[in-house]
Structures are given as C-alpha cells and as structure tokens.
C-alpha cells in the first residue's frame, strides 16, 4: 500500500500539469455581420475584436500573437499574360485558377515571419506569400509560381488582396482588435474571418466569424433579375440602350 502512494501522487501531479497546460479559448466578434451594397457604396471598415481567455474563462496568463485572416468567396479567374509583338500587345500564355479568393486580407500583431515558420504559415495561409491558389491543368512549378505571383500582384493593386502586419492591437493579453477595409469593388457573398492565437510558433487556438455582403435596393433588383431571368434582363438592357441612343440622337439633332 505504501508503495502505491508515490505513484498516485505522480499521476495526480501529472494531471494537474495537463490541466494547467490547456490551450486558451478565443472569443471573436465582428462589428458588422451584414454589409449592404447600395448605389454609391464606397466600401466598408470592419472591426474584428475579441478576447483570449483561459479554459476557465479567466485572463490568459501567457503572451500570444494574434493573426486575423479575412477571406471572400472563391471564384474562377483566368490570368492572361501579354507580350509585345511587332509593336502590338497581344495575349500570350494564360492560366486559370479554380478557386482564387475574391478578397483576401491578413492582419497580425507582428510580422508573420517573426510569429511562425514558413511551414506553419503555409498550412494556415497566414499571408499572401503562402496563399494556396489552385490552377487548372498540369503546369510546371516555375510557371505556376510566376502566374500566382502575377495574380496576387494584380489583386493587391486593385485593393482586393492586402497585408497589415502589426495592425492587430492586444491589450493586457486579453482583448485584441484589428481593422480591415473592404473596397467598393468587393463581391457579394459570405466572408469568413478566422482568428488564430499563436504562442511559441504554434497555433494554439482558432475561431471563425462570418459577415455577409449583400446587394440592396435597385442593385439587388438588377442582380436578381439577371440571375433568375437572364433572357428578360438581356432584352430589357437592349431596349434601354436603344432608347438612350434614340434620346441622345434627338437631343443632338435639336442642337
């Protein structure tokens, strides 16, 4: 019986260590869960915030880094490369990406390279450098890399891909917040905001929130009409174009 006491104490001590080593919990929130796109829409600013808590619901006792990834609906994109031939620019090689995000933004408390290694960053896509784009067909790795970098550069210049390293603010290792802007050209659909808590180069907790971008008013009427009655929408567009042309012609004739 006496020999069992040290073993029991060791097991109890190990259990206490395991309980104390449990991962934190992320409680995320977003300032707007729905964004309405109306006439004159100039974009929107989203505030992503939340708390880092222990499993018991108290303040997390250790230092963490926070990375927030906001991703829009995926889409198929054909990227064409232009070459100058005989003084004229013509389409040369092209590559189609099956599921490229229509919008992709990353905000972090520090530069990603100082938070995780390349392998971890690639697994969780914690930056434009590690964004996984899926080309259609068989292509050489060097060509795929060239087209992928070209697509990222194009989307970045349009304000649809962005990185804001050091923009996540953490207060007292409990509260965090980050601001991410959506340009006026964003697509409608469901956007996913995934927040990662990282300690010692490892992701120890993650949580997801979502925001819906919807067209409202006349823009929604046009979008729904085009989707449900394509032929009728096309006929209406032709009639409007002809009518506007006739009116313009009459006005110029009077002048």
PDB file of C-alpha atoms in Angstrom:
ATOM      1  CA  UNK A   1       0.000   0.000   0.000  1.00  0.00           C
ATOM      2  CA  UNK A   2       2.767   2.428   0.896  1.00  0.00           C
ATOM      3  CA  UNK A   3       4.462   1.766  -2.437  1.00  0.00           C
ATOM      4  CA  UNK A   4       1.330   2.943  -4.282  1.00  0.00           C
ATOM      5  CA  UNK A   5       1.351   6.385  -2.722  1.00  0.00           C
ATOM      6  CA  UNK A   6       4.258   7.836  -4.736  1.00  0.00           C
ATOM      7  CA  UNK A   7       2.702   6.536  -7.967  1.00  0.00           C
ATOM      8  CA  UNK A   8      -0.683   8.072  -7.126  1.00  0.00           C
ATOM      9  CA  UNK A   9       0.957  11.368  -6.226  1.00  0.00           C
ATOM     10  CA  UNK A  10       2.907  11.332  -9.500  1.00  0.00           C
ATOM     11  CA  UNK A  11      -0.254  10.689 -11.515  1.00  0.00           C
ATOM     12  CA  UNK A  12      -2.100  13.444  -9.650  1.00  0.00           C
ATOM     13  CA  UNK A  13       0.764  15.855 -10.280  1.00  0.00           C
ATOM     14  CA  UNK A  14       0.796  14.957 -13.997  1.00  0.00           C
ATOM     15  CA  UNK A  15      -2.961  15.556 -14.244  1.00  0.00           C
ATOM     16  CA  UNK A  16      -2.573  18.951 -12.634  1.00  0.00           C
ATOM     17  CA  UNK A  17       0.166  19.836 -15.121  1.00  0.00           C
ATOM     18  CA  UNK A  18      -2.052  18.774 -18.033  1.00  0.00           C
ATOM     19  CA  UNK A  19      -4.948  20.820 -16.714  1.00  0.00           C
ATOM     20  CA  UNK A  20      -2.697  23.828 -16.318  1.00  0.00           C
ATOM     21  CA  UNK A  21      -1.371  23.410 -19.872  1.00  0.00           C
ATOM     22  CA  UNK A  22      -4.730  23.504 -21.590  1.00  0.00           C
ATOM     23  CA  UNK A  23      -4.955  25.789 -24.594  1.00  0.00           C
ATOM     24  CA  UNK A  24      -6.671  29.187 -24.439  1.00  0.00           C
ATOM     25  CA  UNK A  25     -10.067  29.975 -25.897  1.00  0.00           C
ATOM     26  CA  UNK A  26     -10.722  32.667 -28.482  1.00  0.00           C
ATOM     27  CA  UNK A  27     -13.974  34.614 -28.271  1.00  0.00           C
ATOM     28  CA  UNK A  28     -14.201  36.565 -31.562  1.00  0.00           C
ATOM     29  CA  UNK A  29     -16.684  39.203 -32.710  1.00  0.00           C
ATOM     30  CA  UNK A  30     -17.082  41.499 -35.687  1.00  0.00           C
ATOM     31  CA  UNK A  31     -18.552  44.991 -35.886  1.00  0.00           C
ATOM     32  CA  UNK A  32     -20.896  44.151 -38.781  1.00  0.00           C
ATOM     33  CA  UNK A  33     -22.306  40.760 -39.652  1.00  0.00           C
ATOM     34  CA  UNK A  34     -24.043  42.173 -42.707  1.00  0.00           C
ATOM     35  CA  UNK A  35     -22.918  44.824 -45.187  1.00  0.00           C
ATOM     36  CA  UNK A  36     -25.466  46.257 -47.623  1.00  0.00           C
ATOM     37  CA  UNK A  37     -24.198  47.326 -51.024  1.00  0.00           C
ATOM     38  CA  UNK A  38     -26.333  50.167 -52.369  1.00  0.00           C
ATOM     39  CA  UNK A  39     -25.899  52.816 -55.023  1.00  0.00           C
ATOM     40  CA  UNK A  40     -22.896  54.965 -54.166  1.00  0.00           C
ATOM     41  CA  UNK A  41     -21.302  52.260 -51.971  1.00  0.00           C
ATOM     42  CA  UNK A  42     -17.722  53.372 -51.242  1.00  0.00           C
ATOM     43  CA  UNK A  43     -16.550  50.417 -49.187  1.00  0.00           C
ATOM     44  CA  UNK A  44     -16.691  49.481 -45.514  1.00  0.00           C
ATOM     45  CA  UNK A  45     -14.412  49.263 -42.481  1.00  0.00           C
ATOM     46  CA  UNK A  46     -14.706  46.155 -40.356  1.00  0.00           C
ATOM     47  CA  UNK A  47     -13.597  45.998 -36.736  1.00  0.00           C
ATOM     48  CA  UNK A  48     -12.643  42.474 -35.728  1.00  0.00           C
ATOM     49  CA  UNK A  49     -12.202  42.123 -31.996  1.00  0.00           C
ATOM     50  CA  UNK A  50     -12.463  39.625 -29.165  1.00  0.00           C
ATOM     51  CA  UNK A  51     -10.825  38.129 -26.110  1.00  0.00           C
ATOM     52  CA  UNK A  52      -8.225  35.490 -25.286  1.00  0.00           C
ATOM     53  CA  UNK A  53      -9.340  33.518 -22.237  1.00  0.00           C
ATOM     54  CA  UNK A  54      -8.223  30.505 -20.266  1.00  0.00           C
ATOM     55  CA  UNK A  55     -10.455  27.384 -20.339  1.00  0.00           C
ATOM     56  CA  UNK A  56     -11.921  28.579 -17.020  1.00  0.00           C
ATOM     57  CA  UNK A  57     -12.958  31.876 -18.613  1.00  0.00           C
ATOM     58  CA  UNK A  58     -10.304  33.987 -16.883  1.00  0.00           C
ATOM     59  CA  UNK A  59      -7.479  36.057 -18.302  1.00  0.00           C
ATOM     60  CA  UNK A  60      -4.947  34.088 -20.353  1.00  0.00           C
ATOM     61  CA  UNK A  61      -1.720  34.082 -18.381  1.00  0.00           C
ATOM     62  CA  UNK A  62       0.809  33.930 -21.231  1.00  0.00           C
ATOM     63  CA  UNK A  63       1.790  36.114 -24.163  1.00  0.00           C
ATOM     64  CA  UNK A  64       0.134  35.421 -27.500  1.00  0.00           C
ATOM     65  CA  UNK A  65       0.250  36.723 -31.020  1.00  0.00           C
ATOM     66  CA  UNK A  66      -2.969  37.196 -32.988  1.00  0.00           C
ATOM     67  CA  UNK A  67      -3.432  36.787 -36.742  1.00  0.00           C
ATOM     68  CA  UNK A  68      -6.751  37.517 -38.459  1.00  0.00           C
ATOM     69  CA  UNK A  69      -7.463  36.257 -41.999  1.00  0.00           C
ATOM     70  CA  UNK A  70     -10.494  37.671 -43.818  1.00  0.00           C
ATOM     71  CA  UNK A  71     -11.366  35.766 -46.988  1.00  0.00           C
ATOM     72  CA  UNK A  72     -14.112  36.430 -49.530  1.00  0.00           C
ATOM     73  CA  UNK A  73     -15.992  33.972 -51.754  1.00  0.00           C
ATOM     74  CA  UNK A  74     -13.771  31.958 -54.084  1.00  0.00           C
ATOM     75  CA  UNK A  75     -14.028  32.361 -57.832  1.00  0.00           C
ATOM     76  CA  UNK A  76     -12.514  31.061 -61.053  1.00  0.00           C
ATOM     77  CA  UNK A  77     -10.024  33.547 -62.530  1.00  0.00           C
ATOM     78  CA  UNK A  78      -8.257  33.380 -65.896  1.00  0.00           C
ATOM     79  CA  UNK A  79      -4.977  35.273 -65.866  1.00  0.00           C
ATOM     80  CA  UNK A  80      -3.583  36.198 -69.274  1.00  0.00           C
ATOM     81  CA  UNK A  81      -0.040  37.249 -69.976  1.00  0.00           C
ATOM     82  CA  UNK A  82       0.541  39.928 -72.622  1.00  0.00           C
ATOM     83  CA  UNK A  83       3.548  40.167 -74.915  1.00  0.00           C
ATOM     84  CA  UNK A  84       4.595  42.887 -77.304  1.00  0.00           C
ATOM     85  CA  UNK A  85       4.863  41.572 -80.866  1.00  0.00           C
ATOM     86  CA  UNK A  86       5.614  43.877 -83.812  1.00  0.00           C
ATOM     87  CA  UNK A  87       4.764  46.894 -81.696  1.00  0.00           C
ATOM     88  CA  UNK A  88       1.403  45.462 -80.583  1.00  0.00           C
ATOM     89  CA  UNK A  89       0.384  43.933 -77.270  1.00  0.00           C
ATOM     90  CA  UNK A  90      -1.253  40.520 -77.699  1.00  0.00           C
ATOM     91  CA  UNK A  91      -2.402  37.786 -75.341  1.00  0.00           C
ATOM     92  CA  UNK A  92       0.238  35.087 -74.883  1.00  0.00           C
ATOM     93  CA  UNK A  93       0.175  32.422 -72.174  1.00  0.00           C
ATOM     94  CA  UNK A  94      -2.771  32.092 -69.813  1.00  0.00           C
ATOM     95  CA  UNK A  95      -3.652  30.116 -66.704  1.00  0.00           C
ATOM     96  CA  UNK A  96      -6.983  29.530 -64.987  1.00  0.00           C
ATOM     97  CA  UNK A  97      -7.203  29.337 -61.216  1.00  0.00           C
ATOM     98  CA  UNK A  98     -10.039  27.177 -59.987  1.00  0.00           C
ATOM     99  CA  UNK A  99     -10.707  28.701 -56.574  1.00  0.00           C
ATOM    100  CA  UNK A 100      -8.989  32.025 -56.013  1.00  0.00           C
ATOM    101  CA  UNK A 101     -10.388  34.185 -53.187  1.00  0.00           C
ATOM    102  CA  UNK A 102     -12.205  37.246 -54.484  1.00  0.00           C
ATOM    103  CA  UNK A 103     -10.854  39.062 -51.420  1.00  0.00           C
ATOM    104  CA  UNK A 104      -8.034  38.165 -49.038  1.00  0.00           C
ATOM    105  CA  UNK A 105      -6.655  40.214 -46.143  1.00  0.00           C
ATOM    106  CA  UNK A 106      -4.312  39.357 -43.291  1.00  0.00           C
ATOM    107  CA  UNK A 107      -3.791  41.410 -40.131  1.00  0.00           C
ATOM    108  CA  UNK A 108      -1.279  40.385 -37.485  1.00  0.00           C
ATOM    109  CA  UNK A 109       0.138  41.618 -34.191  1.00  0.00           C
ATOM    110  CA  UNK A 110       3.705  41.277 -35.540  1.00  0.00           C
ATOM    111  CA  UNK A 111       5.318  40.390 -38.882  1.00  0.00           C
ATOM    112  CA  UNK A 112       4.331  36.829 -39.778  1.00  0.00           C
ATOM    113  CA  UNK A 113       7.972  35.754 -40.191  1.00  0.00           C
ATOM    114  CA  UNK A 114       8.542  36.608 -36.511  1.00  0.00           C
ATOM    115  CA  UNK A 115       5.473  34.677 -35.346  1.00  0.00           C
ATOM    116  CA  UNK A 116       5.618  31.315 -37.175  1.00  0.00           C
ATOM    117  CA  UNK A 117       7.878  29.416 -39.559  1.00  0.00           C
ATOM    118  CA  UNK A 118       7.142  29.030 -43.273  1.00  0.00           C
ATOM    119  CA  UNK A 119       5.590  25.577 -42.854  1.00  0.00           C
ATOM    120  CA  UNK A 120       3.028  26.746 -40.300  1.00  0.00           C
ATOM    121  CA  UNK A 121       2.289  29.892 -42.294  1.00  0.00           C
ATOM    122  CA  UNK A 122       1.652  27.770 -45.402  1.00  0.00           C
ATOM    123  CA  UNK A 123      -0.652  25.365 -43.556  1.00  0.00           C
ATOM    124  CA  UNK A 124      -2.900  28.167 -42.295  1.00  0.00           C
ATOM    125  CA  UNK A 125      -2.304  30.574 -45.229  1.00  0.00           C
ATOM    126  CA  UNK A 126      -1.143  33.376 -42.956  1.00  0.00           C
ATOM    127  CA  UNK A 127      -0.180  35.789 -45.711  1.00  0.00           C
ATOM    128  CA  UNK A 128      -0.135  36.464 -49.433  1.00  0.00           C
ATOM    129  CA  UNK A 129       3.187  34.668 -49.743  1.00  0.00           C
ATOM    130  CA  UNK A 130       1.546  31.455 -48.557  1.00  0.00           C
ATOM    131  CA  UNK A 131      -1.814  31.806 -50.278  1.00  0.00           C
ATOM    132  CA  UNK A 132      -2.713  28.476 -51.887  1.00  0.00           C
ATOM    133  CA  UNK A 133      -4.050  29.017 -55.417  1.00  0.00           C
ATOM    134  CA  UNK A 134      -5.317  26.010 -57.386  1.00  0.00           C
ATOM    135  CA  UNK A 135      -4.524  26.121 -61.122  1.00  0.00           C
ATOM    136  CA  UNK A 136      -6.463  24.005 -63.602  1.00  0.00           C
ATOM    137  CA  UNK A 137      -4.417  21.525 -65.589  1.00  0.00           C
ATOM    138  CA  UNK A 138      -0.809  20.388 -65.397  1.00  0.00           C
ATOM    139  CA  UNK A 139       1.750  23.177 -65.226  1.00  0.00           C
ATOM    140  CA  UNK A 140       5.396  23.414 -64.298  1.00  0.00           C
ATOM    141  CA  UNK A 141       6.084  24.687 -60.766  1.00  0.00           C
ATOM    142  CA  UNK A 142       8.064  27.676 -62.049  1.00  0.00           C
ATOM    143  CA  UNK A 143       5.224  28.710 -64.357  1.00  0.00           C
ATOM    144  CA  UNK A 144       2.649  28.233 -61.606  1.00  0.00           C
ATOM    145  CA  UNK A 145       4.691  30.393 -59.240  1.00  0.00           C
ATOM    146  CA  UNK A 146       5.045  33.129 -61.877  1.00  0.00           C
ATOM    147  CA  UNK A 147       1.319  33.241 -62.611  1.00  0.00           C
ATOM    148  CA  UNK A 148       0.404  33.009 -58.921  1.00  0.00           C
ATOM    149  CA  UNK A 149       2.645  35.945 -58.074  1.00  0.00           C
ATOM    150  CA  UNK A 150       1.160  37.857 -61.006  1.00  0.00           C
ATOM    151  CA  UNK A 151      -2.382  37.251 -59.787  1.00  0.00           C
ATOM    152  CA  UNK A 152      -1.519  38.295 -56.232  1.00  0.00           C
ATOM    153  CA  UNK A 153       0.150  41.476 -57.515  1.00  0.00           C
ATOM    154  CA  UNK A 154      -2.858  42.307 -59.716  1.00  0.00           C
ATOM    155  CA  UNK A 155      -5.358  41.776 -56.876  1.00  0.00           C
ATOM    156  CA  UNK A 156      -3.175  43.730 -54.473  1.00  0.00           C
ATOM    157  CA  UNK A 157      -3.104  46.745 -56.819  1.00  0.00           C
ATOM    158  CA  UNK A 158      -6.899  46.583 -57.005  1.00  0.00           C
ATOM    159  CA  UNK A 159      -7.119  46.669 -53.208  1.00  0.00           C
ATOM    160  CA  UNK A 160      -8.596  43.159 -53.039  1.00  0.00           C
ATOM    161  CA  UNK A 161      -5.544  41.454 -51.504  1.00  0.00           C
ATOM    162  CA  UNK A 162      -3.742  43.089 -48.604  1.00  0.00           C
ATOM    163  CA  UNK A 163      -1.496  42.538 -45.602  1.00  0.00           C
ATOM    164  CA  UNK A 164      -1.360  44.728 -42.477  1.00  0.00           C
ATOM    165  CA  UNK A 165       1.420  43.390 -40.300  1.00  0.00           C
ATOM    166  CA  UNK A 166       1.481  44.853 -36.829  1.00  0.00           C
ATOM    167  CA  UNK A 167      -2.051  46.243 -37.111  1.00  0.00           C
ATOM    168  CA  UNK A 168      -3.623  43.897 -34.524  1.00  0.00           C
ATOM    169  CA  UNK A 169      -3.639  45.536 -31.103  1.00  0.00           C
ATOM    170  CA  UNK A 170      -3.585  43.350 -27.965  1.00  0.00           C
ATOM    171  CA  UNK A 171      -4.484  44.850 -24.591  1.00  0.00           C
ATOM    172  CA  UNK A 172      -3.335  43.130 -21.417  1.00  0.00           C
ATOM    173  CA  UNK A 173      -3.109  39.780 -23.207  1.00  0.00           C
ATOM    174  CA  UNK A 174      -6.902  39.642 -23.015  1.00  0.00           C
ATOM    175  CA  UNK A 175      -8.506  41.876 -25.637  1.00  0.00           C
ATOM    176  CA  UNK A 176      -7.487  42.222 -29.274  1.00  0.00           C
ATOM    177  CA  UNK A 177      -8.754  44.271 -32.187  1.00  0.00           C
ATOM    178  CA  UNK A 178      -7.980  44.788 -35.864  1.00  0.00           C
ATOM    179  CA  UNK A 179      -9.462  46.971 -38.596  1.00  0.00           C
ATOM    180  CA  UNK A 180      -9.781  45.684 -42.145  1.00  0.00           C
ATOM    181  CA  UNK A 181     -11.159  47.742 -45.027  1.00  0.00           C
ATOM    182  CA  UNK A 182     -13.330  46.398 -47.821  1.00  0.00           C
ATOM    183  CA  UNK A 183     -13.128  48.376 -51.098  1.00  0.00           C
ATOM    184  CA  UNK A 184     -16.197  49.328 -53.118  1.00  0.00           C
ATOM    185  CA  UNK A 185     -15.377  46.649 -55.711  1.00  0.00           C
ATOM    186  CA  UNK A 186     -15.824  43.684 -53.353  1.00  0.00           C
ATOM    187  CA  UNK A 187     -18.025  40.824 -54.494  1.00  0.00           C
ATOM    188  CA  UNK A 188     -21.190  39.904 -52.678  1.00  0.00           C
ATOM    189  CA  UNK A 189     -21.337  36.710 -50.676  1.00  0.00           C
ATOM    190  CA  UNK A 190     -20.227  35.315 -47.328  1.00  0.00           C
ATOM    191  CA  UNK A 191     -16.849  36.418 -45.982  1.00  0.00           C
ATOM    192  CA  UNK A 192     -15.021  34.299 -43.414  1.00  0.00           C
ATOM    193  CA  UNK A 193     -12.886  35.879 -40.700  1.00  0.00           C
ATOM    194  CA  UNK A 194     -10.644  33.318 -38.999  1.00  0.00           C
ATOM    195  CA  UNK A 195      -8.664  34.385 -35.944  1.00  0.00           C
ATOM    196  CA  UNK A 196      -5.575  32.487 -34.753  1.00  0.00           C
ATOM    197  CA  UNK A 197      -3.921  32.666 -31.337  1.00  0.00           C
ATOM    198  CA  UNK A 198      -0.243  31.743 -31.651  1.00  0.00           C
ATOM    199  CA  UNK A 199       2.294  31.015 -28.931  1.00  0.00           C
ATOM    200  CA  UNK A 200       5.838  29.775 -29.363  1.00  0.00           C
ATOM    201  CA  UNK A 201       5.414  29.488 -33.125  1.00  0.00           C
ATOM    202  CA  UNK A 202       2.379  27.204 -32.844  1.00  0.00           C
ATOM    203  CA  UNK A 203      -1.327  27.845 -33.398  1.00  0.00           C
ATOM    204  CA  UNK A 204      -2.936  27.058 -30.042  1.00  0.00           C
ATOM    205  CA  UNK A 205      -6.481  28.278 -30.742  1.00  0.00           C
ATOM    206  CA  UNK A 206      -8.630  29.467 -33.627  1.00  0.00           C
ATOM    207  CA  UNK A 207     -12.169  30.734 -34.130  1.00  0.00           C
ATOM    208  CA  UNK A 208     -14.337  31.798 -37.061  1.00  0.00           C
ATOM    209  CA  UNK A 209     -16.847  34.592 -37.579  1.00  0.00           C
ATOM    210  CA  UNK A 210     -18.678  35.494 -40.787  1.00  0.00           C
ATOM    211  CA  UNK A 211     -20.027  38.580 -42.497  1.00  0.00           C
ATOM    212  CA  UNK A 212     -22.483  38.693 -45.405  1.00  0.00           C
ATOM    213  CA  UNK A 213     -22.076  41.271 -48.168  1.00  0.00           C
ATOM    214  CA  UNK A 214     -25.424  41.753 -49.926  1.00  0.00           C
ATOM    215  CA  UNK A 215     -26.794  43.993 -52.627  1.00  0.00           C
ATOM    216  CA  UNK A 216     -29.848  46.010 -51.651  1.00  0.00           C
ATOM    217  CA  UNK A 217     -32.222  48.405 -53.386  1.00  0.00           C
ATOM    218  CA  UNK A 218     -32.072  48.803 -57.162  1.00  0.00           C
ATOM    219  CA  UNK A 219     -28.715  46.974 -57.316  1.00  0.00           C
ATOM    220  CA  UNK A 220     -30.308  43.900 -55.749  1.00  0.00           C
ATOM    221  CA  UNK A 221     -33.249  44.076 -58.171  1.00  0.00           C
ATOM    222  CA  UNK A 222     -30.880  44.137 -61.153  1.00  0.00           C
ATOM    223  CA  UNK A 223     -28.743  41.294 -59.791  1.00  0.00           C
ATOM    224  CA  UNK A 224     -31.742  39.079 -59.027  1.00  0.00           C
ATOM    225  CA  UNK A 225     -33.320  39.816 -62.413  1.00  0.00           C
ATOM    226  CA  UNK A 226     -30.104  38.955 -64.230  1.00  0.00           C
ATOM    227  CA  UNK A 227     -29.762  35.723 -62.262  1.00  0.00           C
ATOM    228  CA  UNK A 228     -33.346  34.459 -62.465  1.00  0.00           C
ATOM    229  CA  UNK A 229     -34.439  35.793 -65.872  1.00  0.00           C
ATOM    230  CA  UNK A 230     -31.309  36.194 -67.934  1.00  0.00           C
ATOM    231  CA  UNK A 231     -33.084  36.464 -71.301  1.00  0.00           C
ATOM    232  CA  UNK A 232     -35.587  39.009 -69.989  1.00  0.00           C
ATOM    233  CA  UNK A 233     -32.798  41.046 -68.381  1.00  0.00           C
ATOM    234  CA  UNK A 234     -30.848  40.989 -71.654  1.00  0.00           C
ATOM    235  CA  UNK A 235     -33.907  42.116 -73.625  1.00  0.00           C
ATOM    236  CA  UNK A 236     -34.533  44.918 -71.132  1.00  0.00           C
ATOM    237  CA  UNK A 237     -30.898  46.035 -71.367  1.00  0.00           C
ATOM    238  CA  UNK A 238     -31.132  46.155 -75.178  1.00  0.00           C
ATOM    239  CA  UNK A 239     -34.352  48.183 -75.041  1.00  0.00           C
ATOM    240  CA  UNK A 240     -32.817  50.636 -72.557  1.00  0.00           C
ATOM    241  CA  UNK A 241     -29.690  51.007 -74.721  1.00  0.00           C
ATOM    242  CA  UNK A 242     -31.742  51.631 -77.865  1.00  0.00           C
ATOM    243  CA  UNK A 243     -33.963  54.103 -76.009  1.00  0.00           C
ATOM    244  CA  UNK A 244     -30.997  56.029 -74.610  1.00  0.00           C
ATOM    245  CA  UNK A 245     -29.423  56.126 -78.061  1.00  0.00           C
ATOM    246  CA  UNK A 246     -32.633  57.476 -79.585  1.00  0.00           C
ATOM    247  CA  UNK A 247     -32.930  60.164 -76.913  1.00  0.00           C
ATOM    248  CA  UNK A 248     -29.299  61.188 -77.367  1.00  0.00           C
ATOM    249  CA  UNK A 249     -29.828  61.382 -81.122  1.00  0.00           C
ATOM    250  CA  UNK A 250     -32.876  63.624 -80.723  1.00  0.00           C
ATOM    251  CA  UNK A 251     -31.011  65.941 -78.352  1.00  0.00           C
ATOM    252  CA  UNK A 252     -28.064  66.316 -80.721  1.00  0.00           C
ATOM    253  CA  UNK A 253     -30.426  66.853 -83.649  1.00  0.00           C
ATOM    254  CA  UNK A 254     -32.049  69.746 -81.819  1.00  0.00           C
ATOM    255  CA  UNK A 255     -28.671  71.246 -81.039  1.00  0.00           C
TER     256      UNK A 255
END
